[in-house]
mmCIF file of C-alpha atoms and ligand atoms in Angstrom:
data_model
loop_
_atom_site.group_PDB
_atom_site.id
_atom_site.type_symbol
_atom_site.label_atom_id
_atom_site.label_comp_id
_atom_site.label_asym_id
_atom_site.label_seq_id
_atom_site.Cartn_x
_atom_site.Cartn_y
_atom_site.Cartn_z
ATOM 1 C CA UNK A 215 -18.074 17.486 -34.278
ATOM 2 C CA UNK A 216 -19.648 19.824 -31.759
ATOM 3 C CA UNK A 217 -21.058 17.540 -29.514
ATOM 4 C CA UNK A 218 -17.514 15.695 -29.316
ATOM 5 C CA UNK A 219 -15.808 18.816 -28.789
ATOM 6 C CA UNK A 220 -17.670 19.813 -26.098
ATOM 7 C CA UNK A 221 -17.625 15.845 -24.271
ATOM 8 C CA UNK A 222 -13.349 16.085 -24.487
ATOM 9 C CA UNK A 223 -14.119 20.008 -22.892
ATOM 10 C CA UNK A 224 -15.960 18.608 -19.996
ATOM 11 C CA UNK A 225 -13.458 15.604 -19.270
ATOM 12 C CA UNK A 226 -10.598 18.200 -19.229
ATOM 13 C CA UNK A 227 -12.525 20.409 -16.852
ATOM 14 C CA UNK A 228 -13.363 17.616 -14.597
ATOM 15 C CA UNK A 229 -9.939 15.962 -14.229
ATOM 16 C CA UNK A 230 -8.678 19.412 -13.799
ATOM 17 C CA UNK A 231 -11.133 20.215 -11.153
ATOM 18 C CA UNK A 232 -10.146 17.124 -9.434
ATOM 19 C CA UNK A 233 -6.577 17.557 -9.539
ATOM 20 C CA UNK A 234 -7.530 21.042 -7.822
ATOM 21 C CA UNK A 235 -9.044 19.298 -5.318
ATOM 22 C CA UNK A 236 -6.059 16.987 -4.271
ATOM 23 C CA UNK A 237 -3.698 19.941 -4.261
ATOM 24 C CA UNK A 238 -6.134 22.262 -2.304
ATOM 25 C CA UNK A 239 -6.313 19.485 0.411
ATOM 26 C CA UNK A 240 -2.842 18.907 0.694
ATOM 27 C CA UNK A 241 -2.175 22.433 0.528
ATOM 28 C CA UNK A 242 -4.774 22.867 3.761
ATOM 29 C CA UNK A 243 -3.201 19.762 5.346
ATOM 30 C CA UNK A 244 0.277 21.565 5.589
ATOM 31 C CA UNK A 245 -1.248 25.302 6.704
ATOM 32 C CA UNK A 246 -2.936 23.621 9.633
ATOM 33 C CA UNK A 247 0.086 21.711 10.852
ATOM 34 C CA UNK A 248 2.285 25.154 10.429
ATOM 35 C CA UNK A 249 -0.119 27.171 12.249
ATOM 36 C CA UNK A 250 -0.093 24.519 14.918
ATOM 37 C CA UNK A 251 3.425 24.877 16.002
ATOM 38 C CA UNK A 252 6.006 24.486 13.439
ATOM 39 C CA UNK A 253 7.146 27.989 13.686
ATOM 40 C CA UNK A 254 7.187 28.499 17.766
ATOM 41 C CA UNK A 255 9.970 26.630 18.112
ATOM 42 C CA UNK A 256 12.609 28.943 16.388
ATOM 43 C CA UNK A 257 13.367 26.990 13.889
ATOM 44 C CA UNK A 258 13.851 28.075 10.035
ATOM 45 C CA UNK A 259 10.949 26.614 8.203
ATOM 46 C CA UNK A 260 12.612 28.045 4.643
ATOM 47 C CA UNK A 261 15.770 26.507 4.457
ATOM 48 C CA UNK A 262 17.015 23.540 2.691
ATOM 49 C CA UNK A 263 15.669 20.446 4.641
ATOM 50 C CA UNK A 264 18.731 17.820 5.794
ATOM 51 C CA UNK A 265 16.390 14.417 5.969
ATOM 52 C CA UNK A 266 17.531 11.604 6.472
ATOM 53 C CA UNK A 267 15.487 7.939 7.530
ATOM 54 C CA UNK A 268 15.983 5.613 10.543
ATOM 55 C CA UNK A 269 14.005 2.659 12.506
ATOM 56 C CA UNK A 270 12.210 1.336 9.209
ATOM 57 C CA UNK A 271 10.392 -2.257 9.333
ATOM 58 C CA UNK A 272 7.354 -3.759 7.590
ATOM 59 C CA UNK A 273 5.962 -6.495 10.240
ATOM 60 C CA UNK A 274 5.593 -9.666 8.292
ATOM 61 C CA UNK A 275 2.214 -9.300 6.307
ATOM 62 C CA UNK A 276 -0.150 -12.318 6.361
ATOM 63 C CA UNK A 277 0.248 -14.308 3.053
ATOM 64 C CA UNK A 278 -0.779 -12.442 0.313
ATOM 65 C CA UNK A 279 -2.209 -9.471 2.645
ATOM 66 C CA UNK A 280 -1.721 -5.781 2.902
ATOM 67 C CA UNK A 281 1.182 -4.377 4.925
ATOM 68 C CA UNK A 282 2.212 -1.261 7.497
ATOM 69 C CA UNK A 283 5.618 0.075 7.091
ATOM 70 C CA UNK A 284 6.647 2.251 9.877
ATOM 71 C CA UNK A 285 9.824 4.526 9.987
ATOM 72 C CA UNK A 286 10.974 7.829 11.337
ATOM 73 C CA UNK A 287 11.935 10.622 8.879
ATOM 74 C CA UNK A 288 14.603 12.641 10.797
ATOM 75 C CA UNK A 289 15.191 16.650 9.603
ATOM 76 C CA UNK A 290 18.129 18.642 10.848
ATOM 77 C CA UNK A 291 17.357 21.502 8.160
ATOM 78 C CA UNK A 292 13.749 23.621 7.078
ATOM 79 C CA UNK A 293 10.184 21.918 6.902
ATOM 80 C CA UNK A 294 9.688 19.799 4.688
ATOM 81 C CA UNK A 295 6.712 17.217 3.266
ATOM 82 C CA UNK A 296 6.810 13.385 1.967
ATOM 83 C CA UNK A 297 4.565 13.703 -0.733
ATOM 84 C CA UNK A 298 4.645 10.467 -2.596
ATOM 85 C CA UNK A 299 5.957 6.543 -1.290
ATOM 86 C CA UNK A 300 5.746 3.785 -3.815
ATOM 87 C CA UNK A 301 7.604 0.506 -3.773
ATOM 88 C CA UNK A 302 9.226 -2.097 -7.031
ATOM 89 C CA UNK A 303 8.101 -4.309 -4.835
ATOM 90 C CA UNK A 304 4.658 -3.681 -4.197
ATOM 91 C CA UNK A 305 1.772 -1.994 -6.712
ATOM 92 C CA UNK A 306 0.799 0.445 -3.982
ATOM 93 C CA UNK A 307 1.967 2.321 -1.089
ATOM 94 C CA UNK A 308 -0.442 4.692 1.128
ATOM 95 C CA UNK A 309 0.065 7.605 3.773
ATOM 96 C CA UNK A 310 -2.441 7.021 6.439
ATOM 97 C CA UNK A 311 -3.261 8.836 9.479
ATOM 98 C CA UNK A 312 -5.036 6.590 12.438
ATOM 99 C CA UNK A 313 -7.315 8.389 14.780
ATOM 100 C CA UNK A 314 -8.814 6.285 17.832
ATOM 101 C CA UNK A 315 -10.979 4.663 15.422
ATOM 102 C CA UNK A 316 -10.572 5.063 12.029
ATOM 103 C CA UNK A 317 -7.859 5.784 9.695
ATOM 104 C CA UNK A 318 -7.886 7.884 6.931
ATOM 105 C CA UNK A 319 -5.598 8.385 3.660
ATOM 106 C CA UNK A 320 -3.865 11.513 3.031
ATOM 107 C CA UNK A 321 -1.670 12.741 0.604
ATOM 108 C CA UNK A 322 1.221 14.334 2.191
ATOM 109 C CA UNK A 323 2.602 14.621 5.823
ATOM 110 C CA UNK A 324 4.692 17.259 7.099
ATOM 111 C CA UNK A 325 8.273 16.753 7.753
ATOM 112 C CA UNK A 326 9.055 19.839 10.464
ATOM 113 C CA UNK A 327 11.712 21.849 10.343
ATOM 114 C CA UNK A 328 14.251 20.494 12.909
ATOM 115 C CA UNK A 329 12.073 17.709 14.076
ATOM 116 C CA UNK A 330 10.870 14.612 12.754
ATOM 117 C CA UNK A 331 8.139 12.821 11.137
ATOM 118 C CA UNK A 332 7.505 9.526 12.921
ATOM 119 C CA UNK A 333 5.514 6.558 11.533
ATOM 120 C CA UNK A 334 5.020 4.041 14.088
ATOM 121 C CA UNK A 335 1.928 1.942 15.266
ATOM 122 C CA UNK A 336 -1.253 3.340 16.423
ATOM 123 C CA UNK A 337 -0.085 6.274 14.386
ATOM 124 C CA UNK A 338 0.803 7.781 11.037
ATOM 125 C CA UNK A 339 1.807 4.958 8.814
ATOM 126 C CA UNK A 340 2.028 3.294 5.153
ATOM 127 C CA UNK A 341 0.358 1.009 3.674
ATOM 128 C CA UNK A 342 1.496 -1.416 1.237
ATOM 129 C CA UNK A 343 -0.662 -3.279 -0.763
ATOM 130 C CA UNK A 344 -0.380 -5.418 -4.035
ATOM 131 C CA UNK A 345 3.096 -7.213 -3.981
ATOM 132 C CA UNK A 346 4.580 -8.531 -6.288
ATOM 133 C CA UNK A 347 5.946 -11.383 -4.073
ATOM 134 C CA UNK A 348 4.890 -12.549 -0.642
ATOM 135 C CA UNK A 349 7.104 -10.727 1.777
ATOM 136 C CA UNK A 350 9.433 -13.072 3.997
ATOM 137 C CA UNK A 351 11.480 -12.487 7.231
ATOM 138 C CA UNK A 352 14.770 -11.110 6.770
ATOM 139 C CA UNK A 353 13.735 -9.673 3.287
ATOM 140 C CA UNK A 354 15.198 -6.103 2.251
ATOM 141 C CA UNK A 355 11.889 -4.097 0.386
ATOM 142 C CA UNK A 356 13.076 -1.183 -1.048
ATOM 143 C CA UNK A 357 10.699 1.901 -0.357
ATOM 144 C CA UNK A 358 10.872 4.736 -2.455
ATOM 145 C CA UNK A 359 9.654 8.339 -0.649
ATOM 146 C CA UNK A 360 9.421 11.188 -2.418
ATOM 147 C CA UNK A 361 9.663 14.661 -0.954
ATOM 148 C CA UNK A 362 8.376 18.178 -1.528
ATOM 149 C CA UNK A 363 11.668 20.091 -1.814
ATOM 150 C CA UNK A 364 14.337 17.185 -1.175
ATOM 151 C CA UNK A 365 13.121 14.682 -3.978
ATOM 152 C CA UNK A 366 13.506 10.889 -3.612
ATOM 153 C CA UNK A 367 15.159 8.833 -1.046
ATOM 154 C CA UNK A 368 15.153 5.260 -1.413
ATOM 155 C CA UNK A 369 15.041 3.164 1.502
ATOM 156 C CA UNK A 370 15.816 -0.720 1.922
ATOM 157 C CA UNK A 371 13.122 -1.660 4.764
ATOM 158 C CA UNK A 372 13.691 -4.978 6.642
ATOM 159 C CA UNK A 373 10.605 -7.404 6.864
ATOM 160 C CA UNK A 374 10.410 -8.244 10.507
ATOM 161 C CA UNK A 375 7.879 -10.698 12.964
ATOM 162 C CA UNK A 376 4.618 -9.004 13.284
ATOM 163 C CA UNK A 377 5.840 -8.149 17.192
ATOM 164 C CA UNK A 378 8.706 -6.145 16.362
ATOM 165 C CA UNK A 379 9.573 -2.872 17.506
ATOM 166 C CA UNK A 380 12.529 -0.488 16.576
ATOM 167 C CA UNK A 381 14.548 -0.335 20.438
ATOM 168 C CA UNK A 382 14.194 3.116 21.893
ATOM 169 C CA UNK A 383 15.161 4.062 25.662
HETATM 170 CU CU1 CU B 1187 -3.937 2.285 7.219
#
């Protein structure tokens, strides 16, 4: 009775400790990207963020293989962060962050206040992984991202040939 007592003590206190872990590094994520210029712009980081999503495309995955979806989160209000993406059509969705090199996953990005958080290639992006059906050209994949303080938008993100890219003068 002890002994199992004390097992269901130490799961709790290392899920818990875990969990601490995630929120201290997303926590750190956002204080560094503050301090690095959010606020020198004039800008109100505390208001209500106005978000809204633009340029979003998934470049036609290879049968069966994981995808990128890029898109550009635009914010005419306070900072925000997208905090969660997931997908009905796919089992998972990643944040990554591409350095020259490597990429890494993270678990939130920063939406500035009057600015914009851009996924694009070479860059910041998601990555899908797990669908439920192969992905085709012309297809409409919804893509659910949840925010900090706005909640969840749902996006329907166009599958397009692996060369596209959103116009931009
Ligand atoms: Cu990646």
């Amino acid at each position: 009775m002890t002994a199992v007592t004390a097992t269901t003590a130490t799961r709790r206190f290392r899920r818990s400790a875990l969990l601490g872990a995630v929120v201290a590094t997303a926590l750190g994520g956002g204080a560094i990207l503050a301090a690095c210029g959010t606020d020198d712009r004039g800008a109100t980081a505390d208001g209500p963020a106005k978000l809204s999503v633009a340029d979003s495309y998934i470049p036609l995955p290879p049968t069966g293989g994981m995808g990128a979806g890029y898109l550009t989160v635009r914010n005419d209000g306070g900072s925000d962060q997208l905090v969660k993406v997931s997908s009905p059509a796919a089992e998972s969705v990643t944040m990554h962050r591409s350095t020259a090199s490597t990429m890494e996953q993270v678990e939130s990005l920063d939406v500035p206040a009057h600015g914009a958080l851009e996924l694009a290639r070479g860059g910041t992006h998601l990555m899908i992984m797990g669908w439920q059906k192969a992905p085709a050209l012309g297809d409409q994949l919804e893509l659910d991202l949840t925010f900090a303080k706005s909640g969840t938008i749902s996006v329907k993100v166009p599958v397009k040939e692996l060369t596209y890219r959103p116009g931009r003068s």
